[in-house]
PDB file of C-alpha atoms in Angstrom:
ATOM      1  CA  UNK Q  15       0.000   0.000   0.000  1.00 61.00           C
ATOM      2  CA  UNK Q  16       1.172   3.438  -0.795  1.00 62.00           C
ATOM      3  CA  UNK Q  17       0.721   6.056   1.939  1.00 61.00           C
ATOM      4  CA  UNK Q  18      -0.721   9.374   0.885  1.00 61.00           C
ATOM      5  CA  UNK Q  19      -0.224  12.691   2.580  1.00 61.00           C
ATOM      6  CA  UNK Q  20      -2.714  15.516   2.315  1.00 60.00           C
ATOM      7  CA  UNK Q  21      -1.519  19.099   2.644  1.00 57.00           C
ATOM      8  CA  UNK Q  22      -3.932  21.823   3.677  1.00 53.00           C
ATOM      9  CA  UNK Q  23      -2.986  25.271   2.550  1.00 58.00           C
ATOM     10  CA  UNK Q  24      -4.759  28.423   3.715  1.00 54.00           C
ATOM     11  CA  UNK Q  25      -5.228  31.068   1.092  1.00 56.00           C
ATOM     12  CA  UNK Q  26      -5.114  34.646   2.321  1.00 68.00           C
ATOM     13  CA  UNK Q  27      -6.982  37.180   0.236  1.00 79.00           C
ATOM     14  CA  UNK Q  28      -6.697  40.921  -0.058  1.00 85.00           C
ATOM     15  CA  UNK Q  29      -9.136  42.855   2.144  1.00 89.00           C
ATOM     16  CA  UNK Q  30     -11.880  44.641   0.223  1.00 91.00           C
ATOM     17  CA  UNK Q  31     -13.431  46.786   2.976  1.00 95.00           C
ATOM     18  CA  UNK Q  32     -12.169  50.243   3.855  1.00 96.00           C
ATOM     19  CA  UNK Q  33     -11.675  51.525   7.423  1.00 97.00           C
ATOM     20  CA  UNK Q  34     -12.294  55.166   8.291  1.00 98.00           C
ATOM     21  CA  UNK Q  35     -10.081  57.629  10.180  1.00 98.00           C
ATOM     22  CA  UNK Q  36     -12.087  59.536  12.796  1.00 98.00           C
ATOM     23  CA  UNK Q  37      -9.407  61.774  14.324  1.00 97.00           C
ATOM     24  CA  UNK Q  38      -6.986  61.951  17.221  1.00 98.00           C
ATOM     25  CA  UNK Q  39      -7.297  60.537  20.720  1.00 97.00           C
ATOM     26  CA  UNK Q  40      -7.887  63.213  23.355  1.00 96.00           C
ATOM     27  CA  UNK Q  41      -4.349  62.979  24.732  1.00 96.00           C
ATOM     28  CA  UNK Q  42      -2.895  63.661  21.271  1.00 97.00           C
ATOM     29  CA  UNK Q  43      -5.328  66.439  20.333  1.00 97.00           C
ATOM     30  CA  UNK Q  44      -3.514  69.440  21.781  1.00 95.00           C
ATOM     31  CA  UNK Q  45      -5.101  72.879  21.626  1.00 90.00           C
ATOM     32  CA  UNK Q  46      -8.627  73.121  20.218  1.00 92.00           C
ATOM     33  CA  UNK Q  47     -10.361  69.737  20.333  1.00 94.00           C
ATOM     34  CA  UNK Q  48     -11.327  68.297  16.981  1.00 94.00           C
ATOM     35  CA  UNK Q  49      -9.482  70.823  14.799  1.00 95.00           C
ATOM     36  CA  UNK Q  50      -6.956  68.284  13.521  1.00 96.00           C
ATOM     37  CA  UNK Q  51      -4.013  70.378  14.760  1.00 97.00           C
ATOM     38  CA  UNK Q  52      -1.510  68.986  17.245  1.00 97.00           C
ATOM     39  CA  UNK Q  53       1.934  69.671  18.652  1.00 97.00           C
ATOM     40  CA  UNK Q  54       2.463  65.907  19.142  1.00 97.00           C
ATOM     41  CA  UNK Q  55       4.687  64.586  16.339  1.00 98.00           C
ATOM     42  CA  UNK Q  56       3.670  60.964  17.031  1.00 98.00           C
ATOM     43  CA  UNK Q  57      -0.021  61.214  17.799  1.00 98.00           C
ATOM     44  CA  UNK Q  58      -2.463  58.339  18.183  1.00 98.00           C
ATOM     45  CA  UNK Q  59      -4.952  58.119  15.302  1.00 98.00           C
ATOM     46  CA  UNK Q  60      -8.435  56.692  15.856  1.00 98.00           C
ATOM     47  CA  UNK Q  61     -10.788  55.031  13.408  1.00 98.00           C
ATOM     48  CA  UNK Q  62     -13.670  52.682  12.808  1.00 98.00           C
ATOM     49  CA  UNK Q  63     -14.621  49.973  10.324  1.00 96.00           C
ATOM     50  CA  UNK Q  64     -16.609  46.836   9.692  1.00 95.00           C
ATOM     51  CA  UNK Q  65     -13.761  44.323   9.917  1.00 96.00           C
ATOM     52  CA  UNK Q  66     -13.198  42.886  13.415  1.00 96.00           C
ATOM     53  CA  UNK Q  67      -9.828  41.720  14.742  1.00 96.00           C
ATOM     54  CA  UNK Q  68      -8.158  42.819  11.537  1.00 96.00           C
ATOM     55  CA  UNK Q  69      -4.771  44.395  10.918  1.00 97.00           C
ATOM     56  CA  UNK Q  70      -4.962  48.118  10.163  1.00 98.00           C
ATOM     57  CA  UNK Q  71      -2.232  50.270   8.632  1.00 98.00           C
ATOM     58  CA  UNK Q  72      -1.977  54.061   8.528  1.00 98.00           C
ATOM     59  CA  UNK Q  73      -0.194  55.496   5.498  1.00 98.00           C
ATOM     60  CA  UNK Q  74       1.216  58.905   4.630  1.00 98.00           C
ATOM     61  CA  UNK Q  75       0.736  60.749   1.339  1.00 97.00           C
ATOM     62  CA  UNK Q  76       3.635  58.767  -0.197  1.00 97.00           C
ATOM     63  CA  UNK Q  77       1.900  55.479   0.574  1.00 96.00           C
ATOM     64  CA  UNK Q  78       4.405  54.606   3.297  1.00 98.00           C
ATOM     65  CA  UNK Q  79       3.148  52.765   6.386  1.00 98.00           C
ATOM     66  CA  UNK Q  80       3.633  55.119   9.338  1.00 98.00           C
ATOM     67  CA  UNK Q  81       1.695  53.139  11.947  1.00 98.00           C
ATOM     68  CA  UNK Q  82       0.061  49.737  12.380  1.00 98.00           C
ATOM     69  CA  UNK Q  83      -2.358  48.059  14.754  1.00 98.00           C
ATOM     70  CA  UNK Q  84      -5.584  46.075  14.750  1.00 97.00           C
ATOM     71  CA  UNK Q  85      -9.306  46.686  15.026  1.00 97.00           C
ATOM     72  CA  UNK Q  86     -11.047  45.345  18.100  1.00 96.00           C
ATOM     73  CA  UNK Q  87     -13.390  42.400  18.069  1.00 95.00           C
ATOM     74  CA  UNK Q  88     -16.440  44.221  19.357  1.00 96.00           C
ATOM     75  CA  UNK Q  89     -17.217  47.128  17.043  1.00 96.00           C
ATOM     76  CA  UNK Q  90     -14.212  47.352  14.736  1.00 96.00           C
ATOM     77  CA  UNK Q  91     -12.824  50.519  16.331  1.00 98.00           C
ATOM     78  CA  UNK Q  92      -9.063  50.994  16.365  1.00 98.00           C
ATOM     79  CA  UNK Q  93      -6.381  53.388  17.592  1.00 98.00           C
ATOM     80  CA  UNK Q  94      -2.819  53.479  16.305  1.00 98.00           C
ATOM     81  CA  UNK Q  95       0.124  55.507  17.599  1.00 98.00           C
ATOM     82  CA  UNK Q  96       2.216  56.628  14.667  1.00 98.00           C
ATOM     83  CA  UNK Q  97       5.679  55.035  14.657  1.00 98.00           C
ATOM     84  CA  UNK Q  98       6.930  57.563  12.106  1.00 98.00           C
ATOM     85  CA  UNK Q  99       6.783  61.208  13.119  1.00 98.00           C
ATOM     86  CA  UNK Q 100       4.596  63.653  11.245  1.00 98.00           C
ATOM     87  CA  UNK Q 101       6.291  66.434   9.311  1.00 98.00           C
ATOM     88  CA  UNK Q 102       5.693  70.060  10.253  1.00 98.00           C
ATOM     89  CA  UNK Q 103       2.538  71.334   8.584  1.00 97.00           C
ATOM     90  CA  UNK Q 104      -0.314  69.430   6.950  1.00 98.00           C
ATOM     91  CA  UNK Q 105      -0.054  65.626   6.729  1.00 98.00           C
ATOM     92  CA  UNK Q 106      -2.524  63.665   4.569  1.00 98.00           C
ATOM     93  CA  UNK Q 107      -3.161  60.234   6.070  1.00 98.00           C
ATOM     94  CA  UNK Q 108      -5.169  57.219   4.950  1.00 98.00           C
ATOM     95  CA  UNK Q 109      -5.903  53.862   6.558  1.00 98.00           C
ATOM     96  CA  UNK Q 110      -6.351  50.376   5.119  1.00 98.00           C
ATOM     97  CA  UNK Q 111      -6.911  46.831   6.269  1.00 97.00           C
ATOM     98  CA  UNK Q 112      -4.046  44.437   5.569  1.00 96.00           C
ATOM     99  CA  UNK Q 113      -3.457  40.702   5.410  1.00 93.00           C
ATOM    100  CA  UNK Q 114      -0.566  38.435   4.462  1.00 91.00           C
ATOM    101  CA  UNK Q 115      -1.707  38.859   0.877  1.00 90.00           C
ATOM    102  CA  UNK Q 116      -1.196  42.625   1.069  1.00 92.00           C
ATOM    103  CA  UNK Q 117      -3.052  45.812   1.753  1.00 94.00           C
ATOM    104  CA  UNK Q 118      -6.638  46.600   0.891  1.00 95.00           C
ATOM    105  CA  UNK Q 119      -8.095  49.790  -0.551  1.00 96.00           C
ATOM    106  CA  UNK Q 120      -7.312  53.048   1.243  1.00 97.00           C
ATOM    107  CA  UNK Q 121      -9.792  55.105   3.223  1.00 97.00           C
ATOM    108  CA  UNK Q 122     -10.688  58.705   2.542  1.00 98.00           C
ATOM    109  CA  UNK Q 123      -7.883  61.154   3.330  1.00 98.00           C
ATOM    110  CA  UNK Q 124      -7.742  62.723   6.793  1.00 98.00           C
ATOM    111  CA  UNK Q 125      -5.440  65.701   7.315  1.00 98.00           C
ATOM    112  CA  UNK Q 126      -3.519  66.107  10.564  1.00 98.00           C
ATOM    113  CA  UNK Q 127      -1.497  69.287  10.961  1.00 98.00           C
ATOM    114  CA  UNK Q 128       1.658  69.261  13.080  1.00 98.00           C
ATOM    115  CA  UNK Q 129       2.420  72.643  14.652  1.00 97.00           C
ATOM    116  CA  UNK Q 130       5.381  72.734  17.029  1.00 97.00           C
ATOM    117  CA  UNK Q 131       6.387  76.372  16.512  1.00 96.00           C
ATOM    118  CA  UNK Q 132       5.697  78.539  19.555  1.00 96.00           C
ATOM    119  CA  UNK Q 133       4.033  81.922  18.982  1.00 97.00           C
ATOM    120  CA  UNK Q 134       6.054  85.040  19.810  1.00 98.00           C
ATOM    121  CA  UNK Q 135       5.412  88.538  21.099  1.00 98.00           C
ATOM    122  CA  UNK Q 136       6.941  91.400  19.140  1.00 98.00           C
ATOM    123  CA  UNK Q 137      10.154  92.995  20.383  1.00 97.00           C
ATOM    124  CA  UNK Q 138       8.120  96.083  21.333  1.00 97.00           C
ATOM    125  CA  UNK Q 139       5.547  94.121  23.375  1.00 98.00           C
ATOM    126  CA  UNK Q 140       4.460  95.717  26.649  1.00 98.00           C
ATOM    127  CA  UNK Q 141       2.409  94.920  29.743  1.00 98.00           C
ATOM    128  CA  UNK Q 142       1.296  97.607  32.192  1.00 97.00           C
ATOM    129  CA  UNK Q 143      -1.440  98.941  34.440  1.00 97.00           C
ATOM    130  CA  UNK Q 144      -4.269 100.478  32.432  1.00 97.00           C
ATOM    131  CA  UNK Q 145      -4.693 104.220  32.956  1.00 96.00           C
ATOM    132  CA  UNK Q 146      -8.249 103.768  34.282  1.00 96.00           C
ATOM    133  CA  UNK Q 147      -6.891 101.537  37.084  1.00 97.00           C
ATOM    134  CA  UNK Q 148      -3.854 103.686  37.883  1.00 95.00           C
ATOM    135  CA  UNK Q 149      -5.016 105.517  41.012  1.00 94.00           C
ATOM    136  CA  UNK Q 150      -2.691 108.005  42.711  1.00 83.00           C
ATOM    137  CA  UNK Q 151       0.539 109.018  40.988  1.00 92.00           C
ATOM    138  CA  UNK Q 152       0.362 108.255  37.278  1.00 93.00           C
ATOM    139  CA  UNK Q 153       2.747 105.583  36.088  1.00 93.00           C
ATOM    140  CA  UNK Q 154       3.912 104.337  39.506  1.00 95.00           C
ATOM    141  CA  UNK Q 155       2.127 100.960  39.033  1.00 96.00           C
ATOM    142  CA  UNK Q 156       0.420 101.391  42.413  1.00 96.00           C
ATOM    143  CA  UNK Q 157      -3.358 101.163  42.672  1.00 96.00           C
ATOM    144  CA  UNK Q 158      -6.078 100.938  45.267  1.00 96.00           C
ATOM    145  CA  UNK Q 159      -8.285  98.959  42.877  1.00 96.00           C
ATOM    146  CA  UNK Q 160      -8.329  95.279  43.744  1.00 97.00           C
ATOM    147  CA  UNK Q 161      -9.459  94.203  40.283  1.00 98.00           C
ATOM    148  CA  UNK Q 162      -7.132  96.358  38.209  1.00 98.00           C
ATOM    149  CA  UNK Q 163      -7.133  96.158  34.430  1.00 98.00           C
ATOM    150  CA  UNK Q 164      -3.845  95.274  32.769  1.00 98.00           C
ATOM    151  CA  UNK Q 165      -3.217  96.292  29.172  1.00 98.00           C
ATOM    152  CA  UNK Q 166      -0.823  94.573  26.804  1.00 98.00           C
ATOM    153  CA  UNK Q 167       0.452  94.852  23.268  1.00 98.00           C
ATOM    154  CA  UNK Q 168       2.602  92.935  20.813  1.00 98.00           C
ATOM    155  CA  UNK Q 169       0.765  89.602  20.921  1.00 98.00           C
ATOM    156  CA  UNK Q 170       0.174  87.677  17.692  1.00 98.00           C
ATOM    157  CA  UNK Q 171      -2.918  89.150  16.055  1.00 97.00           C
ATOM    158  CA  UNK Q 172      -6.208  87.580  17.204  1.00 96.00           C
ATOM    159  CA  UNK Q 173      -4.359  85.101  19.426  1.00 96.00           C
ATOM    160  CA  UNK Q 174      -5.317  83.648  22.795  1.00 97.00           C
ATOM    161  CA  UNK Q 175      -3.402  85.245  25.675  1.00 98.00           C
ATOM    162  CA  UNK Q 176      -3.225  83.911  29.240  1.00 98.00           C
ATOM    163  CA  UNK Q 177      -2.493  86.589  31.863  1.00 98.00           C
ATOM    164  CA  UNK Q 178      -1.386  85.408  35.320  1.00 98.00           C
ATOM    165  CA  UNK Q 179      -1.369  87.373  38.596  1.00 98.00           C
ATOM    166  CA  UNK Q 180       0.867  85.999  41.379  1.00 98.00           C
ATOM    167  CA  UNK Q 181       2.149  87.224  44.744  1.00 98.00           C
ATOM    168  CA  UNK Q 182       3.940  85.605  47.667  1.00 96.00           C
ATOM    169  CA  UNK Q 183       1.475  83.915  49.999  1.00 96.00           C
ATOM    170  CA  UNK Q 184      -1.494  84.728  47.751  1.00 97.00           C
ATOM    171  CA  UNK Q 185      -3.702  82.673  45.445  1.00 97.00           C
ATOM    172  CA  UNK Q 186      -2.490  82.802  41.852  1.00 98.00           C
ATOM    173  CA  UNK Q 187      -5.051  83.759  39.233  1.00 98.00           C
ATOM    174  CA  UNK Q 188      -4.961  83.218  35.467  1.00 98.00           C
ATOM    175  CA  UNK Q 189      -7.278  84.897  32.995  1.00 98.00           C
ATOM    176  CA  UNK Q 190      -7.705  83.905  29.341  1.00 98.00           C
ATOM    177  CA  UNK Q 191      -8.373  86.738  26.884  1.00 98.00           C
ATOM    178  CA  UNK Q 192      -8.104  87.309  23.139  1.00 98.00           C
ATOM    179  CA  UNK Q 193      -5.835  89.826  21.460  1.00 98.00           C
ATOM    180  CA  UNK Q 194      -7.399  92.007  18.795  1.00 98.00           C
ATOM    181  CA  UNK Q 195      -6.326  92.341  15.173  1.00 98.00           C
ATOM    182  CA  UNK Q 196      -3.430  94.598  16.201  1.00 98.00           C
ATOM    183  CA  UNK Q 197      -2.182  92.338  19.009  1.00 98.00           C
ATOM    184  CA  UNK Q 198      -3.572  94.494  21.839  1.00 98.00           C
ATOM    185  CA  UNK Q 199      -5.385  93.009  24.814  1.00 98.00           C
ATOM    186  CA  UNK Q 200      -6.669  93.794  28.311  1.00 98.00           C
ATOM    187  CA  UNK Q 201      -7.159  91.503  31.299  1.00 98.00           C
ATOM    188  CA  UNK Q 202      -8.819  91.897  34.697  1.00 98.00           C
ATOM    189  CA  UNK Q 203      -8.526  89.348  37.530  1.00 98.00           C
ATOM    190  CA  UNK Q 204     -11.742  87.484  38.277  1.00 96.00           C
ATOM    191  CA  UNK Q 205     -11.317  87.868  42.045  1.00 97.00           C
ATOM    192  CA  UNK Q 206      -9.921  90.686  44.163  1.00 97.00           C
ATOM    193  CA  UNK Q 207      -6.152  90.926  44.473  1.00 97.00           C
ATOM    194  CA  UNK Q 208      -5.129  91.252  48.101  1.00 96.00           C
ATOM    195  CA  UNK Q 209      -3.700  94.562  49.247  1.00 94.00           C
ATOM    196  CA  UNK Q 210      -2.296  96.069  52.449  1.00 93.00           C
ATOM    197  CA  UNK Q 211      -1.285  99.361  54.054  1.00 89.00           C
ATOM    198  CA  UNK Q 212       2.223  99.018  52.640  1.00 90.00           C
ATOM    199  CA  UNK Q 213       0.985  97.439  49.426  1.00 94.00           C
ATOM    200  CA  UNK Q 214       1.241  93.888  48.086  1.00 96.00           C
ATOM    201  CA  UNK Q 215       3.289  93.563  44.906  1.00 97.00           C
ATOM    202  CA  UNK Q 216       1.776  91.282  42.292  1.00 98.00           C
ATOM    203  CA  UNK Q 217       3.801  89.968  39.390  1.00 98.00           C
ATOM    204  CA  UNK Q 218       1.865  89.960  36.128  1.00 98.00           C
ATOM    205  CA  UNK Q 219       2.835  87.767  33.175  1.00 98.00           C
ATOM    206  CA  UNK Q 220       1.283  87.086  29.784  1.00 98.00           C
ATOM    207  CA  UNK Q 221       1.853  84.227  27.354  1.00 98.00           C
ATOM    208  CA  UNK Q 222       0.382  83.795  23.879  1.00 98.00           C
ATOM    209  CA  UNK Q 223      -1.082  80.376  23.027  1.00 97.00           C
ATOM    210  CA  UNK Q 224      -1.681  79.061  19.500  1.00 96.00           C
ATOM    211  CA  UNK Q 225      -4.194  76.534  18.153  1.00 94.00           C
ATOM    212  CA  UNK Q 226      -1.866  73.601  18.909  1.00 96.00           C
ATOM    213  CA  UNK Q 227      -1.424  74.794  22.518  1.00 95.00           C
ATOM    214  CA  UNK Q 228       2.168  75.952  21.966  1.00 97.00           C
ATOM    215  CA  UNK Q 229       3.053  78.779  24.359  1.00 97.00           C
ATOM    216  CA  UNK Q 230       5.248  81.808  23.836  1.00 98.00           C
ATOM    217  CA  UNK Q 231       7.862  83.094  26.232  1.00 98.00           C
ATOM    218  CA  UNK Q 232       6.221  85.332  28.816  1.00 98.00           C
ATOM    219  CA  UNK Q 233       6.266  89.098  28.972  1.00 98.00           C
ATOM    220  CA  UNK Q 234       6.114  90.418  32.533  1.00 98.00           C
ATOM    221  CA  UNK Q 235       5.232  93.416  34.637  1.00 98.00           C
ATOM    222  CA  UNK Q 236       4.158  94.148  38.221  1.00 97.00           C
ATOM    223  CA  UNK Q 237       1.442  96.041  40.046  1.00 97.00           C
ATOM    224  CA  UNK Q 238       1.221  96.957  43.736  1.00 97.00           C
ATOM    225  CA  UNK Q 239      -2.191  96.919  45.410  1.00 97.00           C
ATOM    226  CA  UNK Q 240      -2.408  99.432  48.297  1.00 95.00           C
ATOM    227  CA  UNK Q 241      -5.837  99.235  49.893  1.00 90.00           C
ATOM    228  CA  UNK Q 242      -5.240 101.354  53.020  1.00 78.00           C
ATOM    229  CA  UNK Q 243      -5.154 105.134  52.518  1.00 59.00           C
ATOM    230  CA  UNK Q 244      -3.615 107.779  54.732  1.00 49.00           C
ATOM    231  CA  UNK Q 245      -5.276 108.219  58.094  1.00 50.00           C
ATOM    232  CA  UNK Q 246      -7.647 111.169  58.344  1.00 54.00           C
ATOM    233  CA  UNK Q 247      -6.259 114.094  60.383  1.00 61.00           C
ATOM    234  CA  UNK Q 248      -7.650 114.634  63.882  1.00 62.00           C
ATOM    235  CA  UNK Q 249      -8.545 118.074  65.313  1.00 61.00           C
ATOM    236  CA  UNK Q 250      -7.614 118.349  68.972  1.00 64.00           C
ATOM    237  CA  UNK Q 251      -8.768 120.988  71.469  1.00 61.00           C
ATOM    238  CA  UNK Q 252      -7.213 124.422  70.788  1.00 61.00           C
ATOM    239  CA  UNK Q 253      -4.526 125.675  73.139  1.00 61.00           C
ATOM    240  CA  UNK Q 254      -5.605 128.189  75.795  1.00 60.00           C
ATOM    241  CA  UNK Q 255      -3.585 131.043  74.274  1.00 61.00           C
ATOM    242  CA  UNK Q 256      -5.213 130.741  70.831  1.00 56.00           C
ATOM    243  CA  UNK Q 257      -8.008 133.100  69.844  1.00 58.00           C
ATOM    244  CA  UNK Q 258     -10.683 132.595  67.237  1.00 53.00           C
ATOM    245  CA  UNK Q 259     -11.307 135.447  64.827  1.00 54.00           C
ATOM    246  CA  UNK Q 260     -14.892 136.309  64.053  1.00 58.00           C
TER     247      UNK Q 260
END
């Protein structure tokens, strides 16, 4: 008798379905949520699809695989941290299912913009006590107003600016405002700044923040809050040798 041997071969086929890219995970989506702009060069991309427990590849505009993972077995969702860093600026990404036979058709393009450049104030930028809050001697940065208005200039046009008030032993406050089209802005603390008879000196700093949450170097100033005025004079009894004219 001649023995026979049967060989079973599995045939892998190319995927035909297309996954979809939905965006960035929250931890990778710096700045404004959902705007597709990040300062993270290796963000985690999220997506969905109909194929369960299936290999997923993320490709760049050149067709190069920049990240790989697998869809889950429940609803086909997937998340893949990019192994290859994004380039500065706009990056067009697609996703596809893959098997040993190769890669399937690519998804629609999703654009992720990498922005790692910090915004900057102009060389002439300034930060000071607004004239309306400058009680007493003009320009001495001393005020009796506990919610003084600070004015600034030189921020990137229409940018977000975070102004922080801090003093030793006091609660630090930060206020978020928007610069106008010329880079000017004003900020007022939301709660009273503490003062004293000798004055409490508050440091004031401002940083510009862009859409990717990059922050500029700070510009700084200071304001002293003096909440106790001079004591009112007291009239004592006149001396016996003084006369009062009619």
